[in-house]
């Protein structure tokens, strides 16, 4: 089986990058890109010797024009899989359709609860007792694509959004590499809204 080529997009710290670098993904991270030149995570990528690129959204008049430029830049690296890890852009069909069924995102809530931003503050304000994170395929619906993996954490009485964010991130660090590995091993089968995780193939 040929190893999959993985591209990652970030907008900020790249909080999941160290976990992705450490993990045995069954594929190779070939590039890490950002819409922000000052994204701290790009330094982590450079330190790891991984090629980086920046396509600034500010250089484009429309979301579609930015997405088209980002698709072109990604395609230069011939990715089999594109991973959004803290990539804080709303994507248009120009982007989503270019990587249909090979585009995944990590989101800091138990989807379909709490799509969008500010999830930890909302969870605490609404008295929710269990929070978590989700890795899902990306489709045209915001944070609405087929779910690959989730992990839960307890919300304690005195948790602040920052404390909850750290607990959830520790779980993201587990399930994102796990989901990428499943993709690289061809073990994910999308059936409508559901993702079936296929058993490990028996050796030939
Ligand atoms: C992660 O918690 C991820 O779930 C979240 O951003 C964080 C990573 O960003 N993504 C989203 O909220 C996407 N809607 P960072 O690497 O800048 O810390």
CSV table of C-alpha atoms and ligand atoms in Angstrom, one decimal:
chain,number,residue,atom,x,y,z
A,1,UNK,CA,0.0,0.0,0.0
A,2,UNK,CA,1.5,3.4,-1.0
A,3,UNK,CA,1.8,5.8,1.9
A,4,UNK,CA,-0.6,8.7,1.9
A,5,UNK,CA,0.5,12.3,1.5
A,6,UNK,CA,-0.9,14.5,4.2
A,7,UNK,CA,-1.2,18.3,4.1
A,8,UNK,CA,-2.2,20.3,7.2
A,9,UNK,CA,-3.7,23.7,7.4
A,10,UNK,CA,-3.5,25.9,10.5
A,11,UNK,CA,-4.3,29.5,11.5
A,12,UNK,CA,-2.7,29.7,14.9
A,13,UNK,CA,-0.6,27.8,17.4
A,14,UNK,CA,-0.7,24.4,15.7
A,15,UNK,CA,-1.7,22.9,19.0
A,16,UNK,CA,-2.2,19.4,17.5
A,17,UNK,CA,1.0,19.4,15.4
A,18,UNK,CA,3.3,17.9,18.1
A,19,UNK,CA,0.9,15.0,18.6
A,20,UNK,CA,0.7,14.5,14.8
A,21,UNK,CA,4.5,14.6,14.5
A,22,UNK,CA,4.9,12.1,17.3
A,23,UNK,CA,2.3,9.6,16.0
A,24,UNK,CA,2.7,6.8,13.5
A,25,UNK,CA,0.2,8.1,11.0
A,26,UNK,CA,0.8,5.5,8.4
A,27,UNK,CA,1.4,8.4,6.0
A,28,UNK,CA,3.7,11.4,5.5
A,29,UNK,CA,3.1,15.0,6.3
A,30,UNK,CA,4.2,16.7,3.1
A,31,UNK,CA,3.3,20.3,3.8
A,32,UNK,CA,1.8,22.6,6.4
A,33,UNK,CA,0.1,25.8,5.3
A,34,UNK,CA,-1.7,28.7,6.8
A,35,UNK,CA,-3.7,31.8,5.9
A,36,UNK,CA,-1.6,33.7,8.4
A,37,UNK,CA,2.1,34.3,7.9
A,38,UNK,CA,2.6,34.8,11.7
A,39,UNK,CA,0.8,31.5,12.7
A,40,UNK,CA,3.0,30.2,15.5
A,41,UNK,CA,2.5,26.6,14.3
A,42,UNK,CA,4.5,27.3,11.2
A,43,UNK,CA,7.6,27.5,13.4
A,44,UNK,CA,6.8,24.0,14.7
A,45,UNK,CA,6.6,22.8,11.1
A,46,UNK,CA,9.9,24.5,10.1
A,47,UNK,CA,11.6,23.0,13.2
A,48,UNK,CA,10.4,19.6,12.1
A,49,UNK,CA,11.8,20.2,8.6
A,50,UNK,CA,8.3,20.1,7.0
A,51,UNK,CA,7.7,22.5,4.0
A,52,UNK,CA,5.4,25.4,4.8
A,53,UNK,CA,3.4,27.8,2.7
A,54,UNK,CA,1.2,30.8,3.4
A,55,UNK,CA,-1.8,32.1,1.3
A,56,UNK,CA,-3.1,35.2,3.0
A,57,UNK,CA,-6.8,35.6,2.9
A,58,UNK,CA,-6.3,39.3,2.9
A,59,UNK,CA,-4.9,39.3,-0.6
A,60,UNK,CA,-8.2,38.2,-2.1
A,61,UNK,CA,-11.5,40.0,-2.6
A,62,UNK,CA,-13.8,37.0,-2.2
A,63,UNK,CA,-13.8,33.8,-0.2
A,64,UNK,CA,-14.0,31.9,-3.4
A,65,UNK,CA,-10.8,33.5,-4.8
A,66,UNK,CA,-8.9,32.8,-1.6
A,67,UNK,CA,-10.2,29.2,-1.6
A,68,UNK,CA,-9.1,28.7,-5.2
A,69,UNK,CA,-5.6,30.0,-4.5
A,70,UNK,CA,-5.4,27.7,-1.4
A,71,UNK,CA,-6.5,24.7,-3.4
A,72,UNK,CA,-3.9,25.5,-6.1
A,73,UNK,CA,-1.2,25.7,-3.4
A,74,UNK,CA,-2.3,22.5,-1.7
A,75,UNK,CA,-2.4,20.7,-5.0
A,76,UNK,CA,1.3,21.5,-5.6
A,77,UNK,CA,2.0,19.1,-2.8
A,78,UNK,CA,-0.4,16.4,-4.2
A,79,UNK,CA,-2.1,15.6,-0.9
A,80,UNK,CA,-4.2,12.4,-0.5
A,81,UNK,CA,-5.6,14.0,2.7
A,82,UNK,CA,-6.0,17.6,3.9
A,83,UNK,CA,-6.3,18.0,7.7
A,84,UNK,CA,-7.7,21.2,9.1
A,85,UNK,CA,-6.3,21.8,12.6
A,86,UNK,CA,-7.4,25.1,13.9
A,87,UNK,CA,-7.8,26.5,10.4
A,88,UNK,CA,-10.2,29.3,11.1
A,89,UNK,CA,-11.8,29.9,7.8
A,90,UNK,CA,-15.3,29.3,6.5
A,91,UNK,CA,-14.8,27.3,3.4
A,92,UNK,CA,-16.8,27.6,0.1
A,93,UNK,CA,-17.6,24.8,-2.3
A,94,UNK,CA,-14.5,25.8,-4.3
A,95,UNK,CA,-12.4,24.3,-1.5
A,96,UNK,CA,-14.7,21.6,-0.1
A,97,UNK,CA,-15.5,20.1,-3.5
A,98,UNK,CA,-11.8,20.0,-4.5
A,99,UNK,CA,-11.0,17.7,-1.6
A,100,UNK,CA,-14.3,15.8,-1.2
A,101,UNK,CA,-14.0,12.8,1.1
A,102,UNK,CA,-10.4,13.6,1.8
A,103,UNK,CA,-10.7,16.7,3.9
A,104,UNK,CA,-11.0,16.4,7.7
A,105,UNK,CA,-11.4,18.9,10.5
A,106,UNK,CA,-11.0,18.7,14.3
A,107,UNK,CA,-13.6,20.7,16.2
A,108,UNK,CA,-13.6,21.4,20.0
A,109,UNK,CA,-17.1,20.1,20.8
A,110,UNK,CA,-19.2,17.0,20.6
A,111,UNK,CA,-20.8,17.7,17.3
A,112,UNK,CA,-23.6,18.1,16.3
A,113,UNK,CA,-23.7,20.1,19.6
A,114,UNK,CA,-21.9,23.4,19.5
A,115,UNK,CA,-20.8,24.0,15.9
A,116,UNK,CA,-19.0,27.3,15.3
A,117,UNK,CA,-16.9,29.4,17.7
A,118,UNK,CA,-16.6,29.9,21.4
A,119,UNK,CA,-17.6,26.3,22.2
A,120,UNK,CA,-16.1,26.1,25.7
A,121,UNK,CA,-17.7,29.3,26.9
A,122,UNK,CA,-21.1,28.1,25.6
A,123,UNK,CA,-20.7,24.7,27.3
A,124,UNK,CA,-20.0,26.3,30.7
A,125,UNK,CA,-22.7,28.9,30.4
A,126,UNK,CA,-25.3,26.3,29.6
A,127,UNK,CA,-24.3,24.0,32.5
A,128,UNK,CA,-23.4,21.1,30.2
A,129,UNK,CA,-21.7,18.3,32.1
A,130,UNK,CA,-19.9,16.5,29.3
A,131,UNK,CA,-17.9,18.2,26.6
A,132,UNK,CA,-15.4,16.9,24.1
A,133,UNK,CA,-14.1,17.1,20.6
A,134,UNK,CA,-14.8,15.6,17.2
A,135,UNK,CA,-12.9,14.7,14.0
A,136,UNK,CA,-15.1,14.8,11.0
A,137,UNK,CA,-15.0,14.9,7.2
A,138,UNK,CA,-15.8,18.3,5.9
A,139,UNK,CA,-18.8,18.9,3.7
A,140,UNK,CA,-20.7,22.0,2.7
A,141,UNK,CA,-22.4,22.3,6.1
A,142,UNK,CA,-20.4,24.2,8.8
A,143,UNK,CA,-19.0,21.6,11.2
A,144,UNK,CA,-21.6,19.2,9.8
A,145,UNK,CA,-19.8,16.5,8.0
A,146,UNK,CA,-19.7,12.7,8.7
A,147,UNK,CA,-18.1,12.0,12.2
A,148,UNK,CA,-15.0,9.9,12.3
A,149,UNK,CA,-14.0,10.0,16.0
A,150,UNK,CA,-15.0,11.7,19.2
A,151,UNK,CA,-13.7,11.9,22.8
A,152,UNK,CA,-15.5,13.2,25.9
A,153,UNK,CA,-14.3,15.0,29.0
A,154,UNK,CA,-16.2,15.9,32.2
A,155,UNK,CA,-17.0,19.5,32.8
A,156,UNK,CA,-16.1,20.2,36.5
A,157,UNK,CA,-17.9,22.8,38.6
A,158,UNK,CA,-15.0,25.2,38.6
A,159,UNK,CA,-13.8,24.8,35.1
A,160,UNK,CA,-13.0,28.0,33.2
A,161,UNK,CA,-13.1,28.0,29.3
A,162,UNK,CA,-9.3,27.9,29.4
A,163,UNK,CA,-9.2,24.9,31.6
A,164,UNK,CA,-11.8,23.1,29.5
A,165,UNK,CA,-10.0,24.0,26.4
A,166,UNK,CA,-6.8,22.3,27.7
A,167,UNK,CA,-8.7,19.2,28.7
A,168,UNK,CA,-10.4,19.0,25.3
A,169,UNK,CA,-7.1,19.7,23.5
A,170,UNK,CA,-5.5,16.7,25.3
A,171,UNK,CA,-8.2,14.6,23.8
A,172,UNK,CA,-7.8,16.2,20.3
A,173,UNK,CA,-4.2,15.2,20.5
A,174,UNK,CA,-5.4,11.6,20.8
A,175,UNK,CA,-8.2,11.4,18.3
A,176,UNK,CA,-6.8,13.5,15.5
A,177,UNK,CA,-3.7,11.2,14.9
A,178,UNK,CA,-6.0,8.2,15.4
A,179,UNK,CA,-8.4,9.4,12.7
A,180,UNK,CA,-5.6,10.3,10.3
A,181,UNK,CA,-4.2,6.8,10.8
A,182,UNK,CA,-7.6,5.2,10.0
A,183,UNK,CA,-7.7,7.3,6.8
A,184,UNK,CA,-4.2,6.4,5.8
A,185,UNK,CA,-5.0,2.7,6.3
A,186,UNK,CA,-8.1,3.0,4.1
A,187,UNK,CA,-10.3,2.0,7.0
A,188,UNK,CA,-12.9,4.8,6.7
A,189,UNK,CA,-16.0,4.2,4.7
A,190,UNK,CA,-18.5,7.0,4.3
A,191,UNK,CA,-22.2,6.0,4.1
A,192,UNK,CA,-24.2,9.2,4.0
A,193,UNK,CA,-23.8,10.9,7.4
A,194,UNK,CA,-22.2,7.9,8.9
A,195,UNK,CA,-18.6,6.7,8.8
A,196,UNK,CA,-17.9,3.0,9.2
A,197,UNK,CA,-14.5,2.1,10.6
A,198,UNK,CA,-13.5,-1.0,8.7
A,199,UNK,CA,-11.6,-3.8,10.5
A,200,UNK,CA,-7.9,-4.2,9.9
A,201,UNK,CA,-7.3,-6.0,6.6
A,202,UNK,CA,-5.9,-9.5,7.0
A,203,UNK,CA,-2.3,-9.8,5.7
A,204,UNK,CA,-2.3,-11.1,2.1
B,1,LIG,C1,-8.3,23.2,18.3
B,1,LIG,O1,-8.9,23.2,19.6
B,1,LIG,C2,-9.4,23.0,17.3
B,1,LIG,O2,-10.3,22.1,17.7
B,1,LIG,C3,-9.9,24.3,17.1
B,1,LIG,O3,-8.8,25.2,17.2
B,1,LIG,C4,-7.9,24.6,18.0
B,1,LIG,C5,-6.5,24.6,17.4
B,1,LIG,O4,-6.1,25.9,17.1
B,1,LIG,N1,-10.6,24.4,15.8
B,1,LIG,C6,-11.7,25.1,15.6
B,1,LIG,O5,-12.3,25.7,16.5
B,1,LIG,C7,-12.3,25.0,14.2
B,1,LIG,N2,-13.6,25.6,14.2
B,1,LIG,P1,-4.6,26.3,17.5
B,1,LIG,O6,-3.7,25.3,16.9
B,1,LIG,O7,-4.4,27.7,17.0
B,1,LIG,O8,-4.5,26.2,19.0
